[in-house]
XYZ file of C-alpha atoms in Angstrom:
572
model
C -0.947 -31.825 -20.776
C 1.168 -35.053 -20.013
C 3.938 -36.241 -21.580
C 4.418 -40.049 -21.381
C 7.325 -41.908 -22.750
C 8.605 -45.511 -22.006
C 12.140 -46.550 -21.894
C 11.444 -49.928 -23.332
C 14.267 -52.446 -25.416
C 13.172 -52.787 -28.834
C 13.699 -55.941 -31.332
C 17.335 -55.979 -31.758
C 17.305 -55.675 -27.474
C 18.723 -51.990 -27.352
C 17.082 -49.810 -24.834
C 15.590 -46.804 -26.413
C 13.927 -43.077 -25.318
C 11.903 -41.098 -28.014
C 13.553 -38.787 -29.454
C 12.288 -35.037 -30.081
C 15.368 -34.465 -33.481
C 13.938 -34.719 -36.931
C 12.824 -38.697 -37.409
C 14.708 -38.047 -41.235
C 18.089 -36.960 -39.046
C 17.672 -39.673 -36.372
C 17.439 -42.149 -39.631
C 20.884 -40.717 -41.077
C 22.578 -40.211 -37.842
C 21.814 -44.334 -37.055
C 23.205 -44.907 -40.258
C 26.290 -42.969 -39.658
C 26.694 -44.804 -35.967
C 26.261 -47.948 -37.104
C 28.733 -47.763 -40.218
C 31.046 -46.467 -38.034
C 30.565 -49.077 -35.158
C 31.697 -51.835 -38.070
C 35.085 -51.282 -37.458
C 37.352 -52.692 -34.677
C 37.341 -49.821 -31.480
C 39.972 -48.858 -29.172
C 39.377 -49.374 -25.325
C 42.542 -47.578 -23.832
C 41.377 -44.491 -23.300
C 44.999 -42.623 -23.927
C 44.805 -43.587 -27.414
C 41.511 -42.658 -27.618
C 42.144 -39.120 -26.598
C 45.570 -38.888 -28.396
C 43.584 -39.555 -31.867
C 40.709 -37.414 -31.241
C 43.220 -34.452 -29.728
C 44.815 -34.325 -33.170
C 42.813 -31.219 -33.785
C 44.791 -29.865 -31.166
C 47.724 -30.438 -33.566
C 45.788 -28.650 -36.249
C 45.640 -25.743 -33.928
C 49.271 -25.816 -33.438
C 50.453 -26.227 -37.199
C 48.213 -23.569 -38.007
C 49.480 -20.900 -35.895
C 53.254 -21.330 -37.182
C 52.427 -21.895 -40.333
C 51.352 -18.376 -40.976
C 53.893 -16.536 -38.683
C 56.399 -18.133 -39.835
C 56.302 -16.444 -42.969
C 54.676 -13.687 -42.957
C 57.649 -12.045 -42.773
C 59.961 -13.135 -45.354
C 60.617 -11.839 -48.930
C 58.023 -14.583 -51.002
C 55.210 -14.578 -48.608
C 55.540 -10.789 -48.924
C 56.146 -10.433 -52.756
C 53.401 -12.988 -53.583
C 50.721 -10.999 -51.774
C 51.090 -7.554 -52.702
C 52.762 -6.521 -49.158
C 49.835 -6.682 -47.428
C 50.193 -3.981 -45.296
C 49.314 -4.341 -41.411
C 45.376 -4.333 -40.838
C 45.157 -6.981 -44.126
C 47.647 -8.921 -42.439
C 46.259 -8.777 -39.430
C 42.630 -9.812 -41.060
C 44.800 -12.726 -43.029
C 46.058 -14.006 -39.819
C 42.456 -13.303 -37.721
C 40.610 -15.186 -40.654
C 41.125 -18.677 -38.935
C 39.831 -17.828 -35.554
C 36.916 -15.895 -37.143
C 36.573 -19.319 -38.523
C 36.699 -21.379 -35.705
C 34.404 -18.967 -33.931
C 31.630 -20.154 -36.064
C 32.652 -23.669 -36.069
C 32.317 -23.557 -32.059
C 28.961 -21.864 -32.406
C 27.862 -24.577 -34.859
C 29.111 -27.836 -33.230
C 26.025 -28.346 -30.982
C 23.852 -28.933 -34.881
C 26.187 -31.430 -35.513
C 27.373 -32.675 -32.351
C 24.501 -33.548 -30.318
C 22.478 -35.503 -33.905
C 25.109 -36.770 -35.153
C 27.547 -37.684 -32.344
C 31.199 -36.601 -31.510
C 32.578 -39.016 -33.363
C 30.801 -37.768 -37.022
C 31.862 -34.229 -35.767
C 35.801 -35.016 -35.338
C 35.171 -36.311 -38.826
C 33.336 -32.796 -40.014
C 36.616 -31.239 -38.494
C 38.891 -33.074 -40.383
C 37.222 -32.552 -43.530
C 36.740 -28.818 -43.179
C 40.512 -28.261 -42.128
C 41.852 -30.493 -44.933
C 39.922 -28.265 -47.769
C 40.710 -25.273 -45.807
C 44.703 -26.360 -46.258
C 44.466 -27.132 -49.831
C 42.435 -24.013 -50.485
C 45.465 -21.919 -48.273
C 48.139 -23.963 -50.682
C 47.081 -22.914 -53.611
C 46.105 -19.529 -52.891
C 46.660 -17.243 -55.878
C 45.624 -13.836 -54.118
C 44.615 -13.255 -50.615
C 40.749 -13.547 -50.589
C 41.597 -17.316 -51.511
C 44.055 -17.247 -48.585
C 41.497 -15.667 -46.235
C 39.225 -17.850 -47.501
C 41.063 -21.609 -47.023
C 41.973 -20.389 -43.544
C 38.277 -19.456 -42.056
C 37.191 -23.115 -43.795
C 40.104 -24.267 -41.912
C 39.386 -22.308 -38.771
C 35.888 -23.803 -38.917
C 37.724 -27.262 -38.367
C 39.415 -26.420 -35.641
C 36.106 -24.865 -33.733
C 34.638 -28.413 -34.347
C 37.476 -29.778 -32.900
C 38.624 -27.192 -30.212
C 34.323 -28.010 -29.014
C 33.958 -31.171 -29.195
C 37.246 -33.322 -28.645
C 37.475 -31.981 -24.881
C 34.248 -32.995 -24.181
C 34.658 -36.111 -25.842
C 37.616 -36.573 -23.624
C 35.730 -36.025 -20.989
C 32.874 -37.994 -21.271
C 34.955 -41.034 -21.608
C 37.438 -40.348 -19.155
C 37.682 -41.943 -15.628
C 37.386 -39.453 -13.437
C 40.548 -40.464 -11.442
C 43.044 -39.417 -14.636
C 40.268 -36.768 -16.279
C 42.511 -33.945 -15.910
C 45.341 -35.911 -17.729
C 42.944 -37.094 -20.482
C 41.541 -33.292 -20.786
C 45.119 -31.916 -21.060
C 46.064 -33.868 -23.798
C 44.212 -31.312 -26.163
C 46.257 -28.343 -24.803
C 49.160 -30.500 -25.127
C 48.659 -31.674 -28.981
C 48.444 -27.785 -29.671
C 51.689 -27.304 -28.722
C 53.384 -30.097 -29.816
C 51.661 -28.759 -33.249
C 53.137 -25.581 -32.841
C 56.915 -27.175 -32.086
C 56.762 -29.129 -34.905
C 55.787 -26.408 -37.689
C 57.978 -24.273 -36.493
C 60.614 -26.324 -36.967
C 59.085 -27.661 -40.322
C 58.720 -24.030 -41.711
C 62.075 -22.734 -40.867
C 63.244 -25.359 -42.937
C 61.017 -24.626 -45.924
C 62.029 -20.851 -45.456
C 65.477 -21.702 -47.267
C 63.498 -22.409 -50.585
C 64.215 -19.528 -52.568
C 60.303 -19.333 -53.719
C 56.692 -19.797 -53.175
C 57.557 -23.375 -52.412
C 58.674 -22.474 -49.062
C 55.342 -21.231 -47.797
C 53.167 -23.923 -50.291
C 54.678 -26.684 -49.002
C 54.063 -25.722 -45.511
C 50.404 -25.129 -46.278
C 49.984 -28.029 -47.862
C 51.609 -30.365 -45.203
C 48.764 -29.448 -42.532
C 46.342 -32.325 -44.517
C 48.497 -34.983 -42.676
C 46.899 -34.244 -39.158
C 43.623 -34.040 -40.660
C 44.422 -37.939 -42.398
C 45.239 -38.822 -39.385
C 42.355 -37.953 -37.159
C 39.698 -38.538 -40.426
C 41.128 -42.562 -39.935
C 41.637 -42.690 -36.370
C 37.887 -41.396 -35.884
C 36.397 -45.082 -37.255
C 38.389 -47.022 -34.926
C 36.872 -44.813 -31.773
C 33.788 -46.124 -29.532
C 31.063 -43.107 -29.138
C 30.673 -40.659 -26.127
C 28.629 -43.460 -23.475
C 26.507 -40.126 -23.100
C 25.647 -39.121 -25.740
C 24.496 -43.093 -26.606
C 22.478 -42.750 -23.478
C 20.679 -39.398 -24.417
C 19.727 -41.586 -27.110
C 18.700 -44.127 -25.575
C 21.255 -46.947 -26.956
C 21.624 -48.076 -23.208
C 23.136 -51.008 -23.596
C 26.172 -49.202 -26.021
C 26.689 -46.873 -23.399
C 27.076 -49.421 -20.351
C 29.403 -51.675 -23.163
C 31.418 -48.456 -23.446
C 31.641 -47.347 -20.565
C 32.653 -51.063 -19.184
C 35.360 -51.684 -21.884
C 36.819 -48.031 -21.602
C 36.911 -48.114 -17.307
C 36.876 -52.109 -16.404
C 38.171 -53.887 -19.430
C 34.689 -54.904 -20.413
C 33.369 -55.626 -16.684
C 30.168 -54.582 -16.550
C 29.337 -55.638 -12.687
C 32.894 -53.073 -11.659
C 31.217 -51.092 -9.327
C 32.695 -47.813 -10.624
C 30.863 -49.112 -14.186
C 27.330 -49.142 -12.176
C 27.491 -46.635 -10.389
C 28.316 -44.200 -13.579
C 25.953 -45.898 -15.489
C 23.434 -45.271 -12.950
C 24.369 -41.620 -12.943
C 23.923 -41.125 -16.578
C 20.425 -42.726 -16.501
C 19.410 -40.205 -13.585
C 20.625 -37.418 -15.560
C 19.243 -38.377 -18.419
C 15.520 -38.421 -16.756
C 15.825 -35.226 -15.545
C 17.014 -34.194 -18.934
C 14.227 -35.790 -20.617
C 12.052 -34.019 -18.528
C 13.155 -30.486 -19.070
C 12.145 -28.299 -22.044
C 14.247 -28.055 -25.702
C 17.378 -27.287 -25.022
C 18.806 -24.317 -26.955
C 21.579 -21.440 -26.138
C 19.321 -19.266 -24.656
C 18.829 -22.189 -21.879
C 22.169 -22.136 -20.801
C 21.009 -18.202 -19.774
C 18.305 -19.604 -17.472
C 18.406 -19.369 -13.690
C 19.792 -22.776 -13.159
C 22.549 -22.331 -15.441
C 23.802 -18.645 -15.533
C 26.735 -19.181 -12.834
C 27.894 -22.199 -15.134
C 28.121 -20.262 -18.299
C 29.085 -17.037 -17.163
C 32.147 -18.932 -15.668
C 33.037 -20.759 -18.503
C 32.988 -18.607 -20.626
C 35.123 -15.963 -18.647
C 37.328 -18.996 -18.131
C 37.844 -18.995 -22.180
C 38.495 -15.252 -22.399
C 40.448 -15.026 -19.404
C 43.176 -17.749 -21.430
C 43.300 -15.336 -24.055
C 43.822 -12.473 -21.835
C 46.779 -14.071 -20.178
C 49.003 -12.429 -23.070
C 50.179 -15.474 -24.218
C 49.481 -14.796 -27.996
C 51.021 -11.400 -27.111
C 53.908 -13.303 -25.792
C 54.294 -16.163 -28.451
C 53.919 -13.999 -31.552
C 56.641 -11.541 -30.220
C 59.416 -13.129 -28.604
C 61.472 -12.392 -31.482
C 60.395 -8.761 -31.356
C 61.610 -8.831 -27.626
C 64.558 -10.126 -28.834
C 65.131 -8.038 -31.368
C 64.158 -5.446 -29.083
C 67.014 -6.435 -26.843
C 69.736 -6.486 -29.341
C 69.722 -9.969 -30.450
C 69.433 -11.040 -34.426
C 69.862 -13.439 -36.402
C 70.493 -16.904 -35.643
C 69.962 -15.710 -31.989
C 66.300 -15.122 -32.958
C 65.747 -18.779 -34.098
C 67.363 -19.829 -30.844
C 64.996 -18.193 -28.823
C 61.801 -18.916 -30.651
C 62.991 -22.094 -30.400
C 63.739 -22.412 -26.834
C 60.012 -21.010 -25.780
C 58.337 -23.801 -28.230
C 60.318 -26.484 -26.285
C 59.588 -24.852 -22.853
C 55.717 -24.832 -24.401
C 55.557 -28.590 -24.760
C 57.345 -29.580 -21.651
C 55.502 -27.352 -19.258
C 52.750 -28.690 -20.473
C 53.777 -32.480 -19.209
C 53.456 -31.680 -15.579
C 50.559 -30.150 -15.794
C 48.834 -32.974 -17.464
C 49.264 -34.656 -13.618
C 49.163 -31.766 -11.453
C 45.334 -31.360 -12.473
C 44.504 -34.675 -11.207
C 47.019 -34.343 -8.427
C 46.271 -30.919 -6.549
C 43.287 -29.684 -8.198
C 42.012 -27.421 -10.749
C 41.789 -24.407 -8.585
C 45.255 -24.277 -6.947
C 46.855 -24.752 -10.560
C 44.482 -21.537 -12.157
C 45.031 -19.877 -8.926
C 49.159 -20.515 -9.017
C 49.088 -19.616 -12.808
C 47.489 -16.695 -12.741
C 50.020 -14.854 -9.627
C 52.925 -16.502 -11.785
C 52.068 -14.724 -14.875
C 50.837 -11.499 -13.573
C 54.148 -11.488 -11.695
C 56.572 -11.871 -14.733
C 54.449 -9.440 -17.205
C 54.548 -7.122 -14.462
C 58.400 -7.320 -14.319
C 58.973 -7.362 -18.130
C 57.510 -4.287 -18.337
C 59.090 -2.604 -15.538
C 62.519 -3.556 -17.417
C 61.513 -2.557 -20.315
C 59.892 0.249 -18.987
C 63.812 0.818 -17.271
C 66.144 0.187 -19.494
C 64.401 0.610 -23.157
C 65.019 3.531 -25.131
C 62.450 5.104 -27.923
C 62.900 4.285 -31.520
C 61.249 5.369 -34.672
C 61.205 1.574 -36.080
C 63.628 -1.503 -35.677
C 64.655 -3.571 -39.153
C 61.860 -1.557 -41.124
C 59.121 -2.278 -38.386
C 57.242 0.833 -37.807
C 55.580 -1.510 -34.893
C 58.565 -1.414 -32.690
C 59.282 1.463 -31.006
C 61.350 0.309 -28.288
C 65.138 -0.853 -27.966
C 67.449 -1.803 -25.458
C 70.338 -0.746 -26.367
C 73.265 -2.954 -26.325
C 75.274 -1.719 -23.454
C 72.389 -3.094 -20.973
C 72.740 -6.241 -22.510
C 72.096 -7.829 -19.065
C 68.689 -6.276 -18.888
C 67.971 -7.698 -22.421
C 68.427 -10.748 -20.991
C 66.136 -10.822 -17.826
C 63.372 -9.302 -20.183
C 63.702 -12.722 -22.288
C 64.031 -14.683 -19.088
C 60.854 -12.950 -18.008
C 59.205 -13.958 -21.047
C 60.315 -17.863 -20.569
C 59.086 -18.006 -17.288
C 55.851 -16.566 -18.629
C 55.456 -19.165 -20.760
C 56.652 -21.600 -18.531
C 53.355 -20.518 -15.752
C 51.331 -20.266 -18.742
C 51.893 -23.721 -20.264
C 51.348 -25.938 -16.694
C 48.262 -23.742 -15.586
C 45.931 -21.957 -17.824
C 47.107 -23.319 -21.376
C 46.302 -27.055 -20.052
C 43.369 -26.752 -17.602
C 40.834 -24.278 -19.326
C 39.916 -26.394 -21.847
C 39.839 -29.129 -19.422
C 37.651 -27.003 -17.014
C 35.308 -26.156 -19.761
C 34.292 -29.397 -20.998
C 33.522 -30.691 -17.509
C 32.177 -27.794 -15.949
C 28.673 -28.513 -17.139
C 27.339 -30.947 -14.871
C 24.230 -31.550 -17.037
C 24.612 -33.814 -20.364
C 21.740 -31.673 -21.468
C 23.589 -28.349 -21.892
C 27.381 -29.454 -22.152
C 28.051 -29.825 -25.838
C 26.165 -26.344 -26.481
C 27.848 -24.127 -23.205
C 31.289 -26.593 -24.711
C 30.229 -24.331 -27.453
C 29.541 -20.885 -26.697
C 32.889 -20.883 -24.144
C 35.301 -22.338 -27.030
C 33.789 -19.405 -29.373
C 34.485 -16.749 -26.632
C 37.801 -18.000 -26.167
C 37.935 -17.887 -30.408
C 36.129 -14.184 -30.541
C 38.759 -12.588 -28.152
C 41.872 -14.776 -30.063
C 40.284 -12.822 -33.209
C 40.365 -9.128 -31.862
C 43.215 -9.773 -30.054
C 45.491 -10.353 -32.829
C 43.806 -7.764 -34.545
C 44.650 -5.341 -31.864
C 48.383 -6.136 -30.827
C 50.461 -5.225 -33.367
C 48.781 -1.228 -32.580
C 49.026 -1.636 -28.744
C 52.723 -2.124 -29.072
C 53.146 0.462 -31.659
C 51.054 2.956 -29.435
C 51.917 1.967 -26.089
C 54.974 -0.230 -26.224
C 56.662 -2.403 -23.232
C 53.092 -0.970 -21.425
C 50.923 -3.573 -23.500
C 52.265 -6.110 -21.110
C 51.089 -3.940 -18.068
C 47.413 -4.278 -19.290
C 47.993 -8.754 -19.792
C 49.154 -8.307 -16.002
C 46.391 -6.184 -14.369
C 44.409 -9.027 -16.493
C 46.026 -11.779 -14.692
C 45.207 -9.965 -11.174
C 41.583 -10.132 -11.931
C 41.336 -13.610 -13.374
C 43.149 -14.507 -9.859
C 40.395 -12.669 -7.804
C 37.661 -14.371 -10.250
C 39.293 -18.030 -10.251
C 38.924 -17.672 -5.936
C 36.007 -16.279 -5.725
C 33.945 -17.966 -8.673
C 35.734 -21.312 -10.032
C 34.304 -24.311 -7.836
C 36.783 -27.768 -7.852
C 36.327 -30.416 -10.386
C 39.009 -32.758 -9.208
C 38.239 -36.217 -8.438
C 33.867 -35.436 -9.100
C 31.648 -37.281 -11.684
C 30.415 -35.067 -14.261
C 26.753 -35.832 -12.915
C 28.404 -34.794 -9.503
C 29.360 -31.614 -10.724
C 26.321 -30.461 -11.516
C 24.727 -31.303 -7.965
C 27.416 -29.075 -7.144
C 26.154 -26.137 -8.896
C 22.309 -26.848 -7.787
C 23.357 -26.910 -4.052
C 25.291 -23.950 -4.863
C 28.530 -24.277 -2.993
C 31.138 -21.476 -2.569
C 33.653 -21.773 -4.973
C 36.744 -21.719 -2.270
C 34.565 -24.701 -0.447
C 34.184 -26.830 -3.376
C 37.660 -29.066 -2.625
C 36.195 -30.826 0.286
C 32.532 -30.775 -0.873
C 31.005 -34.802 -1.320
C 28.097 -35.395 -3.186
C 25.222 -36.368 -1.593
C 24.606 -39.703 -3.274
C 22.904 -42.669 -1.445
C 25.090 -45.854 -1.056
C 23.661 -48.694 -2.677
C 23.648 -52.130 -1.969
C 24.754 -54.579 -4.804
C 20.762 -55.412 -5.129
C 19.888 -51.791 -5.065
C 22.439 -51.277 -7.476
C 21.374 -54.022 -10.229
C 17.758 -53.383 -9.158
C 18.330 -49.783 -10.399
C 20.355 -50.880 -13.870
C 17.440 -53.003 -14.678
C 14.650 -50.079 -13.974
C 13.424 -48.954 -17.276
C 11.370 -45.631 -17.463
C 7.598 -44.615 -17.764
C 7.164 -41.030 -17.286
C 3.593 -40.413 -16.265
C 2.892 -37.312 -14.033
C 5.698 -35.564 -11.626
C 7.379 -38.142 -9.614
C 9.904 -40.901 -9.628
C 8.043 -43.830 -8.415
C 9.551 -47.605 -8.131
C 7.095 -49.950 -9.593
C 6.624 -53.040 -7.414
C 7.913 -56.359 -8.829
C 4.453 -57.245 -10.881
C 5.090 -53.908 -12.901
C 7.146 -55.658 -15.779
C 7.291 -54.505 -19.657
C 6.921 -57.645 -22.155
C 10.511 -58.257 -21.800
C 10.153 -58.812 -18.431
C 11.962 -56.219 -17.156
C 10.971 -53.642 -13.999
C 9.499 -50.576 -14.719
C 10.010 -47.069 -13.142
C 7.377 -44.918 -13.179
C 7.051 -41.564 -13.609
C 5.189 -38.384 -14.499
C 5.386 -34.502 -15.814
C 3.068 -32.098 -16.269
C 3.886 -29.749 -18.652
């Protein structure tokens, strides 16, 4: 059988491919689209991905707002004393959450568009945050945060790709870091939010906090309408013209003859075709032959970010330091200190992805933090001596005792250095790597999605498991995060191909011509250089697929609207 379909303009003069979605959600979703395309749009593309990163901040504010109390007399009196596996479920509950929300994007994504899904994510989290408010037991608390956590999958999914998409690919790196970064600015400004609410002698102090994570989701619910959609998702649409407008005003300040602007254009349409041609696209797709290396390194890309240690590390600095001696108002300073060191880090990074590559900042990362979790635990390891609990904490076993108060402070200066590595390598650039790795439009919104819920399935077991690794094994809990970072080294070498400075149509020629990883940096795409003619010749070609092969039709073949027509056919 042959499938035929024309890429013809219709009456308005859009450019359109049939689509194979429900006609009923196409009819909705071109609603929604053109609603939203009634309001003014931004064209700098650093506002653009500062408003649609705010679910990065959502992240962030989440995080602190739950370990930030979780340990203080109302929290604890107000829910029974949960004791440590509840606790550890209450805490869990939003990435078990967001783990379905990254699973799900793709059903709402890839109808509906990215913007309509950065809205879906700010709903969800906003409910989620007045259900968590108002919690009067802690199913309603588990509850608010996995409706929450279900936000930030949507928007932990889609807003790097969305980045991505958009982004020229000169400053992609910068534009994909900004999600990374918006996390921890989050987390910098809770914390500093919820030691202040602490003081209030009631269940004010934690309410409050709760409550105050519906601003980011206000924010990014009206900064969505003023945002032009993803130019590829338009295109896999077939709203042509949309996508070249975009895709001019975002790169060329509305030029659509730049040559950059054609030549991406003419990119997308290529990919699309090939797209077009190839069967439904579900998950088990991304399984295939052609796209098995893709998704087995993205999504060990998302685990291995998790199995830095850093959530080991973050959530227990103030164990370390109480481990070492240090209390009270020494413990805010250094929490404090690593959540500033966790925002600035991640500056430089947002350049040195664009600068010296992807691979050389994983690569450098990964020996950095395998280095310093290596030498925390050999001090600890050294100089710690067993303890049947510190302050009441059965969990902390471990104390250096304060006559080797010099090796209580290289463990915390291991820690900050840790953080430090992790912040301008792996905490900026795998959620970077992940949204462009793709190559294909096709597949990249659903592998965006299986990675992200990887990445939220070990953030889940992870936090269910730490508190009993430390209890069980102590300082050697950071031994395992090292031997961790070792292998992510060997993997990032061996199996993470360059990005830097390559179209995302490039990247996936890439993949097909299957280049060693360590090669990648000085690979060039084998793309024909076209002529201004050829160039415009090819922008104008609309597409009749008729039987196997890419055929231009000769300058008689013209649709009623006098445009050229390329020719094609499938069997299938």
């Amino acid at each position: 059988m042959c499938t035929n379909f024309t890429m013809e303009k219709n009456e308005g003069g859009h450019t359109q491919v049939p689509m194979q979605e429900d006609p009923q959600i196409l009819t909705s979703a071109n609603k929604i689209r053109i609603y939203l395309d009634k309001f003014p749009k931004l064209h700098n593309i650093y506002l653009i991905a500062t408003i649609s990163c705010v679910s990065g901040m959502m992240f962030g504010f989440d995080i602190l707002s739950m370990s930030a109390f979780i340990g203080i007399e109302q929290y604890q009196n107000y829910f029974n004393h949960p004791n440590s596996t509840m606790q550890g479920l209450i805490t869990s509950a939003m990435a078990l959450g967001s783990l379905f929300g990254a699973l799900g994007t793709s059903l709402i994504s890839e109808p509906f568009g990215r913007r309509f899904t950065l809205i879906c994510c700010s709903l969800s989290w906003m409910i989620g945050a007045a259900i968590q408010s108002s919690a009067q037991n802690r199913t309603q608390l588990i509850l608010g945060r996995i409706i929450s956590g279900v936000g930030v999958g949507f928007g932990s999914t889609v807003a790097p790709v969305y980045g991505s998409e958009l982004a020229p690919r000169r400053i992609r790196g910068l534009i994909g870091g900004l999600f990374q970064f918006s996390v921890t600015l989050g987390i910098l400004i809770m914390y500093y939010i919820s030691y202040g609410l602490h003081f209030i002698n009631g269940v004010a102090s934690f309410r409050i906090a709760w409550g105050l994570q519906i601003i980011p989701g206000l924010l990014l619910f009206f900064g969505v309408i003023f945002l032009p959609e993803s130019p590829r998702w338009l295109a896999k649409h077939g709203l042509w013209d949309e996508a070249e407008m975009v895709v001019a005003n975002v790169q060329a300040k509305g030029n659509r003859d730049d040559p950059d602007v054609n030549i991406e254009v003419s990119e997308i349409k290529d990919q699309i075709l090939i797209d077009e041609k190839s069967k439904k696209i579900s998950y088990a797709t991304l399984f295939n032959k052609r796209y098995r290396r893709r998704t087995i390194t993205a999504v060990f890309a998302q685990i291995w970010q998790q199995l830095t240690g850093m959530n080991v590390m973050m959530y227990y600095i103030t164990v370390l330091a109480a481990m070492s001696g240090f209390t009270g108002n020494a413990n805010l300073v250094f929490s404090s200190i690593q959540y500033v060191l966790n925002v600035a880090m991640t500056i430089p990074a947002l350049f040195l992805l664009d600068k010296v590559g992807r691979r050389k900042v994983l690569l450098i990362g990964a020996a950095c933090m395998g280095v310093f979790q290596f030498a925390l635990a050999g001090i600890l390891g050294s100089y710690s001596v067993p303890v049947d609990s510190l302050d009441g904490n059965s969990y902390i076993r471990i104390l250096i005792p304060p006559d080797r108060r010099p090796a209580a402070r290289a463990a915390i200066a291991m820690a900050y250095l840790f953080v430090c590595s992790f912040a301008s390598s792996w905490g900026v650039g795998i959620w970077l790597y992940c949204s462009e790795i793709w190559g294909d439009n096709a597949i990249r919104q659903r592998g965006a999605g299986l990675s992200t819920a990887a990445n939220w399935a070990f953030n889940f077991a992870i936090g269910m498991y730490t508190p009993t690794s430390f209890k069980n094994i102590t300082w050697r809990t950071y031994i395992i995060y090292a031997s961790f970072c070792v292998a992510m080294f060997v993997h990032v070498y061996f199996g993470f191909p360059e990005t830097k400075g390559k179209r995302l149509e490039e990247i996936g020629q890439m993949w097909d011509d299957k280049i060693p990883a360590w090669k990648t940096s000085k690979w060039q795409p084998d793309i024909p250089i076209l002529s201004d003619k050829d160039l415009h010749q090819k922008m104008e070609a609309q597409h009749v697929e008729r039987g196997g092969v890419i055929t231009q039709s000769s300058s008689s073949e013209r649709n009623s609207y006098g445009n050229k027509v390329l020719t094609t056919t499938s069997g299938v």
